[in-house]
Short mmCIF file of C-alpha atoms in Angstrom, two decimals:
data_model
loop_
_atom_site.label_atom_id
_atom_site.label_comp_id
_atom_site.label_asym_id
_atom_site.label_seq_id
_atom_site.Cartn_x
_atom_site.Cartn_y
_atom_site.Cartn_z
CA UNK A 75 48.66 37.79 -12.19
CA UNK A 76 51.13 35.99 -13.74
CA UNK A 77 52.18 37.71 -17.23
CA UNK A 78 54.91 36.98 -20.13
CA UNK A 79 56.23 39.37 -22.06
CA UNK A 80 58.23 38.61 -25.39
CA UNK A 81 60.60 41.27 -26.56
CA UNK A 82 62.05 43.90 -24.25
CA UNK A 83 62.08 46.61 -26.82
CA UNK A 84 60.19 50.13 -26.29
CA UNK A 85 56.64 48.73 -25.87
CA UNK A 86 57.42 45.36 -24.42
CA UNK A 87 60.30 46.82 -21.55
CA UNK A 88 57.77 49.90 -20.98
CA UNK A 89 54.62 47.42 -20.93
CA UNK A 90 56.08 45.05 -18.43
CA UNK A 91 57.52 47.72 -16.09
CA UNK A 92 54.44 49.23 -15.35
CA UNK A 93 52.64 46.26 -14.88
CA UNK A 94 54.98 44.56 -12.25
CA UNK A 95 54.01 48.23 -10.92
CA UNK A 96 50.70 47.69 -9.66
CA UNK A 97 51.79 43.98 -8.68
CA UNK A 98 51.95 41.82 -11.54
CA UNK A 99 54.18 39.12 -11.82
CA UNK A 100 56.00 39.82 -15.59
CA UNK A 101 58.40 37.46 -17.10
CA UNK A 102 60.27 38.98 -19.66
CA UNK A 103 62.15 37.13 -22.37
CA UNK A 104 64.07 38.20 -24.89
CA UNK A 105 66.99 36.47 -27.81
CA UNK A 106 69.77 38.81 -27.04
CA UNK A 107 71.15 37.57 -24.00
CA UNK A 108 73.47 40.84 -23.99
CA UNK A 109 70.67 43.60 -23.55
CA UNK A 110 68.86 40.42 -20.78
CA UNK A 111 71.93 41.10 -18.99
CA UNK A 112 71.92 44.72 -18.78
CA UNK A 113 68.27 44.54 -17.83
CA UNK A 114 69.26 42.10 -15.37
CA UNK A 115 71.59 44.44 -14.21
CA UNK A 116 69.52 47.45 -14.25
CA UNK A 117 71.03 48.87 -17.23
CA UNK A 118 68.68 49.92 -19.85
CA UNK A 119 69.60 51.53 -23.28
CA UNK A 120 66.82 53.66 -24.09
CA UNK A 121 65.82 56.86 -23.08
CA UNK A 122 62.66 57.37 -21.34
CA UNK A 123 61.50 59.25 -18.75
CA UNK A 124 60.77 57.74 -15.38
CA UNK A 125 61.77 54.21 -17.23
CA UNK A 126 65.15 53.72 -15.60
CA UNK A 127 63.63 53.63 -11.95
CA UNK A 128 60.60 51.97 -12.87
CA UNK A 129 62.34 49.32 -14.04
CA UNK A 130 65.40 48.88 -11.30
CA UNK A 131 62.48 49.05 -8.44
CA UNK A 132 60.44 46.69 -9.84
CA UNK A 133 63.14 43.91 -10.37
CA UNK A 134 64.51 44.92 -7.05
CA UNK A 135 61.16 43.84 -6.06
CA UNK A 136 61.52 40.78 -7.10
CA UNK A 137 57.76 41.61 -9.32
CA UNK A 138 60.33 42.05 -13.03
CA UNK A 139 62.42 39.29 -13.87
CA UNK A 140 64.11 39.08 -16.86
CA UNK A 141 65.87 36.06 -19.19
CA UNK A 142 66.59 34.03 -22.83
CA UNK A 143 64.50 31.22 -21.19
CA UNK A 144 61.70 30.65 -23.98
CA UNK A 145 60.35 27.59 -22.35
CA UNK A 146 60.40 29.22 -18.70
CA UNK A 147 58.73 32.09 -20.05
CA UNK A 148 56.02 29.69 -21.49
CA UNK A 149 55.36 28.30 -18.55
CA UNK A 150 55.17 31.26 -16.26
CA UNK A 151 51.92 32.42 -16.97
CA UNK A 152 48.74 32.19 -18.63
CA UNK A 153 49.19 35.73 -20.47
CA UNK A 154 51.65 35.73 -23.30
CA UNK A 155 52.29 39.66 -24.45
CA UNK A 156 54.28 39.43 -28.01
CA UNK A 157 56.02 42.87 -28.37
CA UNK A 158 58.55 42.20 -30.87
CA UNK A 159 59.34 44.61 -33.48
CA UNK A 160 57.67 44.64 -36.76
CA UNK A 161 60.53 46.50 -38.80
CA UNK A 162 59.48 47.64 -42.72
CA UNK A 163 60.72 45.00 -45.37
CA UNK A 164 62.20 46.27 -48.31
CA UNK A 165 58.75 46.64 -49.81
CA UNK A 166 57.08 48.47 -47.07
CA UNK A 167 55.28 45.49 -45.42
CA UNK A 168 56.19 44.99 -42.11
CA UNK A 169 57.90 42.08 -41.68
CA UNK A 170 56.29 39.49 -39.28
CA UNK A 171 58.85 37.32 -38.79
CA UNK A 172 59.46 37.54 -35.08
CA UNK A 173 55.96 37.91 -34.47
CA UNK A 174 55.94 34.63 -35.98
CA UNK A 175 59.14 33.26 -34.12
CA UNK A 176 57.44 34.02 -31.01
CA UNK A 177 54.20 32.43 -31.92
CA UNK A 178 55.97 29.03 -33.04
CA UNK A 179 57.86 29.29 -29.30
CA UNK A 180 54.74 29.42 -27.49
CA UNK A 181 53.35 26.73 -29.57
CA UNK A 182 56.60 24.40 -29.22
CA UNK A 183 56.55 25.02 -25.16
CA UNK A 184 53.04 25.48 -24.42
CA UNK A 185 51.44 21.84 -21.53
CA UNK A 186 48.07 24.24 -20.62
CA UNK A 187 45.31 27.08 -21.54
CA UNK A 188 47.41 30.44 -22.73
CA UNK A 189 45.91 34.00 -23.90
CA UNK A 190 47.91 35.05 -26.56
CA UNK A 191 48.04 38.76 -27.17
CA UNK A 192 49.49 40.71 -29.68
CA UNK A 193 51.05 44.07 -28.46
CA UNK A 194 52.94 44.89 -31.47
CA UNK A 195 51.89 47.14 -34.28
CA UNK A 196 50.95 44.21 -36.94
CA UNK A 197 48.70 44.48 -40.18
CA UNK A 198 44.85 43.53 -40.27
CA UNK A 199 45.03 39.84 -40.26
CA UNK A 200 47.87 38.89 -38.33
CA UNK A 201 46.16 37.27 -35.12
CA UNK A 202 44.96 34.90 -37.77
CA UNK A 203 48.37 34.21 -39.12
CA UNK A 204 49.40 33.74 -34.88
CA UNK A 205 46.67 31.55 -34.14
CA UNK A 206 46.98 29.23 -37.73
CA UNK A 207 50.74 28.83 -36.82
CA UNK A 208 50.13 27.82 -33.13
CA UNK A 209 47.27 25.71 -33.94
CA UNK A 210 49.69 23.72 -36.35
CA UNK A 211 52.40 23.12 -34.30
CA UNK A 212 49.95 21.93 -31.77
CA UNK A 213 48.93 19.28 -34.54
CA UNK A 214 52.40 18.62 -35.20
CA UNK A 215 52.86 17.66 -31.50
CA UNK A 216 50.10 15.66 -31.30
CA UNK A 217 48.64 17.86 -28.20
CA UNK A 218 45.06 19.69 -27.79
CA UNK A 219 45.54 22.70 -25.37
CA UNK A 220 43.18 25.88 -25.82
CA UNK A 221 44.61 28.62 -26.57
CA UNK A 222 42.81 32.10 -27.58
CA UNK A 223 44.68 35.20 -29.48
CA UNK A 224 43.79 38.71 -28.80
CA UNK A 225 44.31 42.00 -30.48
CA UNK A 226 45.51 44.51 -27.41
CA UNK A 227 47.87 47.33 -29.37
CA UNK A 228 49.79 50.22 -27.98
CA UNK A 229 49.20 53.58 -27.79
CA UNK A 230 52.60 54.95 -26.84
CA UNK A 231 54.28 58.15 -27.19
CA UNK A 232 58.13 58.22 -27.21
CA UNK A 233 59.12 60.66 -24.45
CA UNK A 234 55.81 59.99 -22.51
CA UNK A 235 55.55 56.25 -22.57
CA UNK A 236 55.55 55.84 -18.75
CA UNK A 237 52.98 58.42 -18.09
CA UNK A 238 50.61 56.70 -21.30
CA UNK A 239 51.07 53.30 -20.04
CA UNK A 240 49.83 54.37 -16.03
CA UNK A 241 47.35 56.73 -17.03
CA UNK A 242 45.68 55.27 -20.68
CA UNK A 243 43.43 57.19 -22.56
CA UNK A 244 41.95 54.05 -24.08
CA UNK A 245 42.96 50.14 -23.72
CA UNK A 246 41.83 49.06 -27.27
CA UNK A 247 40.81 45.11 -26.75
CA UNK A 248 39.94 42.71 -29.99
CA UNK A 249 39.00 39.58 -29.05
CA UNK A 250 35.08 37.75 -28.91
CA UNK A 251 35.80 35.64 -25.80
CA UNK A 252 33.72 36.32 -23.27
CA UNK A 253 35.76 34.57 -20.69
CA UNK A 254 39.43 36.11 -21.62
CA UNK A 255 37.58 39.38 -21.81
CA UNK A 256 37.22 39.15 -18.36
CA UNK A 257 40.80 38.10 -17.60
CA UNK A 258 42.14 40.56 -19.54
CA UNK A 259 40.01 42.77 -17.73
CA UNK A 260 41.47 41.87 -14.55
CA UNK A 261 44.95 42.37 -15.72
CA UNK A 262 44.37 45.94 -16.46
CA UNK A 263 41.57 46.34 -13.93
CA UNK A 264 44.74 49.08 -11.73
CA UNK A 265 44.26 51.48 -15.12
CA UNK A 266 40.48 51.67 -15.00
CA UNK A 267 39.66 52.69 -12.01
CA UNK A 268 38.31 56.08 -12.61
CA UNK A 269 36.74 55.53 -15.28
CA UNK A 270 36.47 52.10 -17.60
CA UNK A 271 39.03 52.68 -20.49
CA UNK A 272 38.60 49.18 -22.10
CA UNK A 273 37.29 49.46 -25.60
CA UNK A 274 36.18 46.13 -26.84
CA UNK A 275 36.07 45.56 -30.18
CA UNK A 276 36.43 42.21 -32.92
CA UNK A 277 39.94 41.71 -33.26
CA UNK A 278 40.90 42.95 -37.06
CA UNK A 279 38.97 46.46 -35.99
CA UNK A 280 41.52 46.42 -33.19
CA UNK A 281 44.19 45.82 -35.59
CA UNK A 282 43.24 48.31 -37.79
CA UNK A 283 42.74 50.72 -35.00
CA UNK A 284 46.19 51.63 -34.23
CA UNK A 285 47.07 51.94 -37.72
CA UNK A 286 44.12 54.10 -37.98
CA UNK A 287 45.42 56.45 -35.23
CA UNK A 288 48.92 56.83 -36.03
CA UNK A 289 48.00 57.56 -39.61
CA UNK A 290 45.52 60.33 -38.52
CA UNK A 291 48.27 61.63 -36.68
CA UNK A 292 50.50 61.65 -39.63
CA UNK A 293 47.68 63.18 -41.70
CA UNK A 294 47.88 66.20 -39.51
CA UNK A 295 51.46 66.75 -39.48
CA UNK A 296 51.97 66.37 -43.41
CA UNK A 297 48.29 69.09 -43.74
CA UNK A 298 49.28 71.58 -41.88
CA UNK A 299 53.16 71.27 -43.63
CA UNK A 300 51.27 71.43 -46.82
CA UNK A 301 49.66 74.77 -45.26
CA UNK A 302 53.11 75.95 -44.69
CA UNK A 303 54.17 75.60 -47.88
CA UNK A 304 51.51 77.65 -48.90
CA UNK A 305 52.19 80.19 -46.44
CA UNK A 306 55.35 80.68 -48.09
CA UNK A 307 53.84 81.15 -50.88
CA UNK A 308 51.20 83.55 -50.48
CA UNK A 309 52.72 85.69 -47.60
CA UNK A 310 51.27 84.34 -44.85
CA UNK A 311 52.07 83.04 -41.40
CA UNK A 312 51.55 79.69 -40.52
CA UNK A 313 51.85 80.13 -36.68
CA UNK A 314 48.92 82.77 -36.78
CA UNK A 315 47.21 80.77 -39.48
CA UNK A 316 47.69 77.38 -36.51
CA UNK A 317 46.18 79.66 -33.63
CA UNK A 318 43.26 80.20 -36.43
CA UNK A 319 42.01 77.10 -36.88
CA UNK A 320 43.05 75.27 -33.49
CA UNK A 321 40.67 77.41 -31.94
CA UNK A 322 38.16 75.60 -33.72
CA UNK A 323 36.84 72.69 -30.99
CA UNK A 324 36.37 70.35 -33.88
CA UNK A 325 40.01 70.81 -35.04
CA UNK A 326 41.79 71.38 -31.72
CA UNK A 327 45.66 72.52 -31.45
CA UNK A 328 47.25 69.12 -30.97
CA UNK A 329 49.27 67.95 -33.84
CA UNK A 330 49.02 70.95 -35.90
CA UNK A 331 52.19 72.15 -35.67
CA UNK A 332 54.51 72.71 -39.02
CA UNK A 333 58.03 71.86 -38.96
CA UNK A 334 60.44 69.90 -40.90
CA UNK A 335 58.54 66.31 -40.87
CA UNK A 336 57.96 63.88 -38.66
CA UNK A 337 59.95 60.56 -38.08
CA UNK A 338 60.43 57.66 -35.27
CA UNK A 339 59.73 54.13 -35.26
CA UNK A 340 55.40 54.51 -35.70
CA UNK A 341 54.59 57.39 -38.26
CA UNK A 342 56.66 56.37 -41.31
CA UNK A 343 56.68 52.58 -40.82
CA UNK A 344 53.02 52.33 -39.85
CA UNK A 345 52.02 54.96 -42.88
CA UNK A 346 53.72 53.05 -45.04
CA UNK A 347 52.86 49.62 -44.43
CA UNK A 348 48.91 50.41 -44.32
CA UNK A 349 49.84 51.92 -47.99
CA UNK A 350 51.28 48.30 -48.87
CA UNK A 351 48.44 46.57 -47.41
CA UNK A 352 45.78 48.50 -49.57
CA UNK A 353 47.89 48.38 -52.41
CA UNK A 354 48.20 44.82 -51.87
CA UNK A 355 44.31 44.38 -51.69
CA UNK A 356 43.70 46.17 -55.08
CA UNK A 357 43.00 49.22 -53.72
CA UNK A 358 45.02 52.61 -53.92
CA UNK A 359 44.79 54.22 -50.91
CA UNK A 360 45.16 58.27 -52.21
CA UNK A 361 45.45 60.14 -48.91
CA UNK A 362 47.95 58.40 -47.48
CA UNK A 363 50.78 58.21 -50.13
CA UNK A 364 50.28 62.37 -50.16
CA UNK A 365 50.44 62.25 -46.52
CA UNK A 366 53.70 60.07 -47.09
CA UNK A 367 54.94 62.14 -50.56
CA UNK A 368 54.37 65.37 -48.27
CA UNK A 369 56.71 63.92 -45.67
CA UNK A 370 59.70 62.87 -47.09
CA UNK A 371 59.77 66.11 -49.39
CA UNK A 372 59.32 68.07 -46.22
CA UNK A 373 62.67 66.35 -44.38
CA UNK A 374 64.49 68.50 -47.46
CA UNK A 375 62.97 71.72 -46.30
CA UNK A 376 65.89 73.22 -44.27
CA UNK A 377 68.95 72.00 -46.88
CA UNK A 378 66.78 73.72 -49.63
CA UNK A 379 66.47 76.94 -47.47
CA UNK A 380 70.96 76.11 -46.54
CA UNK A 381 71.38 76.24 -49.93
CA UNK A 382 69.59 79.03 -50.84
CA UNK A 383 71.60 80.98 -48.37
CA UNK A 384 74.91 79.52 -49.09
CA UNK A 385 75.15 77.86 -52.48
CA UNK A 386 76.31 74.95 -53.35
CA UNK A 387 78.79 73.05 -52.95
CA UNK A 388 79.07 74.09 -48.69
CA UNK A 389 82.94 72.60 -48.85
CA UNK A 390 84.24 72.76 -45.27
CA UNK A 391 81.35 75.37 -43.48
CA UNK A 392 80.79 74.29 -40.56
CA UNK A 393 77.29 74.03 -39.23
CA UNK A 394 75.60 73.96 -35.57
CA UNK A 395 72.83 71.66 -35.51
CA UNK A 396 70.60 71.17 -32.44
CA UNK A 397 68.56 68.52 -32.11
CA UNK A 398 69.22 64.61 -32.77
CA UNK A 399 66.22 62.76 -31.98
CA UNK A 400 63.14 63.06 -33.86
CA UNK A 401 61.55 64.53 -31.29
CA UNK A 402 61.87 65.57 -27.12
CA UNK A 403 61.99 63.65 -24.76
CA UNK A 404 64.12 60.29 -26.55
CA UNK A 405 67.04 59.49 -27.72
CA UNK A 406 65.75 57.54 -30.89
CA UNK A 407 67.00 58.96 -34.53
CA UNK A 408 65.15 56.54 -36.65
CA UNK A 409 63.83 58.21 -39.54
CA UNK A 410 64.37 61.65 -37.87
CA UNK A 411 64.45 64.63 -40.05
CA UNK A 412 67.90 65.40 -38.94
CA UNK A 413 69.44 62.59 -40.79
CA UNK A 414 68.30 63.74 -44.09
CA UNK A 415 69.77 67.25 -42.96
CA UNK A 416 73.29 66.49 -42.07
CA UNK A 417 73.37 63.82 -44.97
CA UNK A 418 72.40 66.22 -47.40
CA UNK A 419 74.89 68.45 -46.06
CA UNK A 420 77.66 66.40 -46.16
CA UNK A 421 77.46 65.80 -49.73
CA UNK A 422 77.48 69.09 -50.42
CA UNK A 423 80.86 68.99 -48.46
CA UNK A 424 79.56 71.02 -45.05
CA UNK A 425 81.31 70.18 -41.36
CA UNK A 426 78.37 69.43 -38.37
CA UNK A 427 78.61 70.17 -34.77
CA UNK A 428 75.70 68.34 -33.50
CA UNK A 429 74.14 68.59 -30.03
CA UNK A 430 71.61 67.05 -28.71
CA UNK A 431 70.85 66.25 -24.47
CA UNK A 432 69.87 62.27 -25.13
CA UNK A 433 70.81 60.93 -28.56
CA UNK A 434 74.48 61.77 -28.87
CA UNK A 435 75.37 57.81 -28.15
CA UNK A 436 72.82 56.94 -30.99
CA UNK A 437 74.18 59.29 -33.39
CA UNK A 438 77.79 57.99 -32.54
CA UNK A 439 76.17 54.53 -33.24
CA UNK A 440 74.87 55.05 -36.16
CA UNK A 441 77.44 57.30 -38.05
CA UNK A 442 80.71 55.90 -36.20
CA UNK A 443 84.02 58.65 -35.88
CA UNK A 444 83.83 60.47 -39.41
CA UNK A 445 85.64 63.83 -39.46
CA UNK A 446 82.49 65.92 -40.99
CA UNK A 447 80.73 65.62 -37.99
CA UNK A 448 81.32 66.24 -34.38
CA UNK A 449 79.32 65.58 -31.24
CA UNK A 450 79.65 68.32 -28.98
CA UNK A 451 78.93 68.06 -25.32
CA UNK A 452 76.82 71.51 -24.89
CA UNK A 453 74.80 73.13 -27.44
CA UNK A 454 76.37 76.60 -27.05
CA UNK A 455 80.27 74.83 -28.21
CA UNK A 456 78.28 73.41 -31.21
CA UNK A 457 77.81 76.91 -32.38
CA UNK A 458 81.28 78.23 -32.04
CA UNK A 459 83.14 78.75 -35.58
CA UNK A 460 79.41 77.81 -37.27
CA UNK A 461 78.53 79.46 -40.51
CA UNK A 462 74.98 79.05 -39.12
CA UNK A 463 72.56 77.39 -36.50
CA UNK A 464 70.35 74.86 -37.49
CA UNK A 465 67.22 72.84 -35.47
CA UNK A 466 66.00 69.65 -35.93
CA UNK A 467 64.38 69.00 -32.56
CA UNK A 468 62.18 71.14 -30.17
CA UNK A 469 64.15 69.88 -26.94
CA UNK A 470 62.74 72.74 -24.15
CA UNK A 471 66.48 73.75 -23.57
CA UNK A 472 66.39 75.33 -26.92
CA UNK A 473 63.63 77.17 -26.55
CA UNK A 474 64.92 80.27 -24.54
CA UNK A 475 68.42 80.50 -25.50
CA UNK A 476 70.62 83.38 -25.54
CA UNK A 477 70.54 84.97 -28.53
CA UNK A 478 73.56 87.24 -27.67
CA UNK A 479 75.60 84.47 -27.58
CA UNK A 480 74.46 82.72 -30.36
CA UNK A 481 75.15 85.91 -32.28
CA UNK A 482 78.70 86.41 -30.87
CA UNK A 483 79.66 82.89 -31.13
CA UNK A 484 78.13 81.78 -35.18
CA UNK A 485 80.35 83.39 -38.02
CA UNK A 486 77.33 84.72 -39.50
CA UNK A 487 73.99 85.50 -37.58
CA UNK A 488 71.90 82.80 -40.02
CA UNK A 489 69.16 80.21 -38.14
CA UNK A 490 67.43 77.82 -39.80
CA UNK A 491 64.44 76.42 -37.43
CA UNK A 492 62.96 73.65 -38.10
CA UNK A 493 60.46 73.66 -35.33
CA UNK A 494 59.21 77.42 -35.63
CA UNK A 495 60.34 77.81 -31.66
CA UNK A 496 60.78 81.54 -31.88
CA UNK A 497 59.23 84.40 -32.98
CA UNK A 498 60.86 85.91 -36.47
CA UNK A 499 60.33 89.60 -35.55
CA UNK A 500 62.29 89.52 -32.23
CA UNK A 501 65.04 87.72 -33.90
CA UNK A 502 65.20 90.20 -36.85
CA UNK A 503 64.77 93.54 -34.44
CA UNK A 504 68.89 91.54 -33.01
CA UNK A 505 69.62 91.76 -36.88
CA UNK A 506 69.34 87.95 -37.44
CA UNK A 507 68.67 86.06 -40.46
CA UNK A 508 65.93 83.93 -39.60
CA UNK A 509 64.52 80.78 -41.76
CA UNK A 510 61.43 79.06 -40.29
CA UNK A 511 58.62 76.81 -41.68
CA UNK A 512 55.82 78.58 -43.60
CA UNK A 513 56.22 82.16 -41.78
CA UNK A 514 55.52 83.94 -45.28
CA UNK A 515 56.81 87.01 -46.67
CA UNK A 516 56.07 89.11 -43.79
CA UNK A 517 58.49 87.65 -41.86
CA UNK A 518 61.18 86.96 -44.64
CA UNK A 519 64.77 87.00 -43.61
CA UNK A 520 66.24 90.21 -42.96
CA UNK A 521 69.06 91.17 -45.74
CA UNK A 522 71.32 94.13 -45.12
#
């Protein structure tokens, strides 16, 4: 089949890769002519597993193709994916505009029948908003061409996007046409067949279903950070009290894991723009500003523990900090925990040397050459000269490190984990000082 994709960011590039996989034809367009040229070139600036290849094979292939040509990308195909972002405004909303942009294009280029379908996180409502804005333009030009808009959003995780896209655990469809059920159905028809993974649905439930799953998810990060907190508190151990209730089938062990908050491009954004969407229908939606409240005053967990430690002001210590990225896996820093760290850090006047084994570019990009913080290029020369070690991200390489070393090479034998990765007793039986995320009393640091 014959498919367009709009917007070669993570979903779109990801979507459209593994689609000319199994034989599709995808056309992918996209305004910056820069990163179109890359792509063209098999450069891609993301980090994903198994996306690099994907991608050069595919265009080598002849099956990807991508270019800036709106109107050629109109006509290529009957399917038009929009996966443009849908960054926060100001207010929390996300901001439609390029869904919007991309709607008026198809509407201004369209000559026959196109499906429509929205593969960007959007808010309940918005394939209404699509379809009134190509419908008017279609007035405007005087032309009557069907058209039908469907609800078809992602289910992505960063770090395992390729695998999610090949092997879907649901494809979540909202749309009451018979007729472009069953061409949609053929266009994923390569994903289903072990089992039929098409959910059909009316399309605002589909809307509301992604935001419904990415805030559940959220909902079980910021409760069982909430039961850390209370760990603290009352002496317990939040790893034991995890192994507790995951055992429970009802509960399960996914997603109940304590650490210094979540970030990325879904959790926060999405959280927070289903908040301004109930607030903006009269209605106050409780759980989910705690779940957001919980989150952002988590991000300040390890400073407050750093300071604690240390004091304040930190003028010139130098701190090792592993991990970047928000999480495994990617290279992507937005809204990651270890932004509020170091920039908490460095107004208390404290030195970084940051590792991290993707997101070193991204850091460089966003922070530029400033002298409080260098990017090392292992994570063992971060720690050299470092009043302590810090981590932000549970990258496996961390996991089994040398402790030895770490001890020789830190000025002091202080680590503050923000991921819980190993196990306080060990590290206090090699005389370290150990903050972690709700391991209670029992396992308090070690003072001499």
């Amino acid at each position: 089949m014959k498919v367009t994709v709009f917007g070669v960011g993570y979903v779109g590039l990801v979507q459209a890769a593994v689609l000319a996989e199994v034989g599709h034809d995808v056309f992918c367009i996209d305004v910056d002519a820069e990163k179109i040229a890359k792509l063209q070139g098999g450069q891609i600036d993301i980090y994903e597993p198994a996306l690099a290849p994907l991608v050069q094979n595919n265009v080598a292939a002849g099956r990807l193709c991508f270019s800036t040509d709106e109107a050629a990308g109109v006509a290529h195909g009957i399917i038009q994916f929009i996966a443009v972002g849908t960054p926060p405004n100001e207010n929390g909303t996300a901001d439609l505009q390029y869904v919007m942009q991309v709607a008026e294009t198809i509407a201004n280029y369209m000559n026959d029948r196109k499906v429509v379908i929205d593969k960007s996180t959007v808010p309940v409502g918005t394939a209404d908003k699509v379809r009134t804005v190509i419908e008017t333009i279609l007035q405007q030009r005087g032309q009557e061409i069907s058209f039908d808009v469907v609800s078809n959003p992602e289910f992505l995780k960063e770090g395992a996007a390729v695998a999610d896209c090949r092997r879907p655990e649901r494809i979540v469809i909202g749309s009451d046409n018979k007729e472009v059920l069953e061409l949609i159905r053929e266009l994923y028809e390569p994903f289903n067949r072990n089992h039929d993974r098409m959910i059909l649905m009316d399309i605002r439930s589909a809307e509301l279903t992604k935001y419904a799953a990415n805030c559940m998810l959220a909902t079980k990060i910021s409760f069982m950070n909430e039961m850390a907190n209370l760990a603290e508190l009352f002496g317990a151990d939040i790893e034991k009290v995890r192994q507790g209730i995951g055992s429970d089938s009802r509960i399960g062990h996914h997603f109940i894991y304590s650490g210094c908050g979540y970030g990325g491009s879904c959790f926060p954004k999405d959280v927070q723009a289903l908040i301004r969407t109930a607030e903006n229908n009269a209605y106050q939606p409780k759980l989910l500003q705690a779940v957001q409240a919980v989150n952002n005053q988590q991000k300040y967990k390890l400073t407050q523990f750093i300071f604690q430690h240390f004091g304040h002001p930190l003028t010139n210590k130098i701190f090792a900090l592993w991990g970047l990225a928000f999480k495994p896996n990617t290279d992507d820093m937005r809204e990651a925990p270890s932004r509020i760290v170091m920039e908490t850090l460095w107004k208390a006047g404290a030195i970084i040397h940051a590792y991290d084994p993707e997101a070193m570019n991204e850091a460089a990009r966003i922070y530029g050459k400033r002298k409080d913080l260098q990017l090392m290029k292992t994570k063992e020369a971060a720690l050299q000269g470092a009043e302590a070690l810090i981590i932000c991200t549970e990258w496996q390489n961390f996991r089994a490190p040398d402790f030895g070393m770490i001890k020789n090479k830190l000025r002091q034998p202080v680590i503050f984990d923000g991921r819980n990765l190993y196990d306080p007793e060990r590290l206090h039986s090699q005389e370290f000082i150990y903050y972690a995320i709700g391991r209670g009393a029992s396992v308090k640091p070690l003072m001499k």
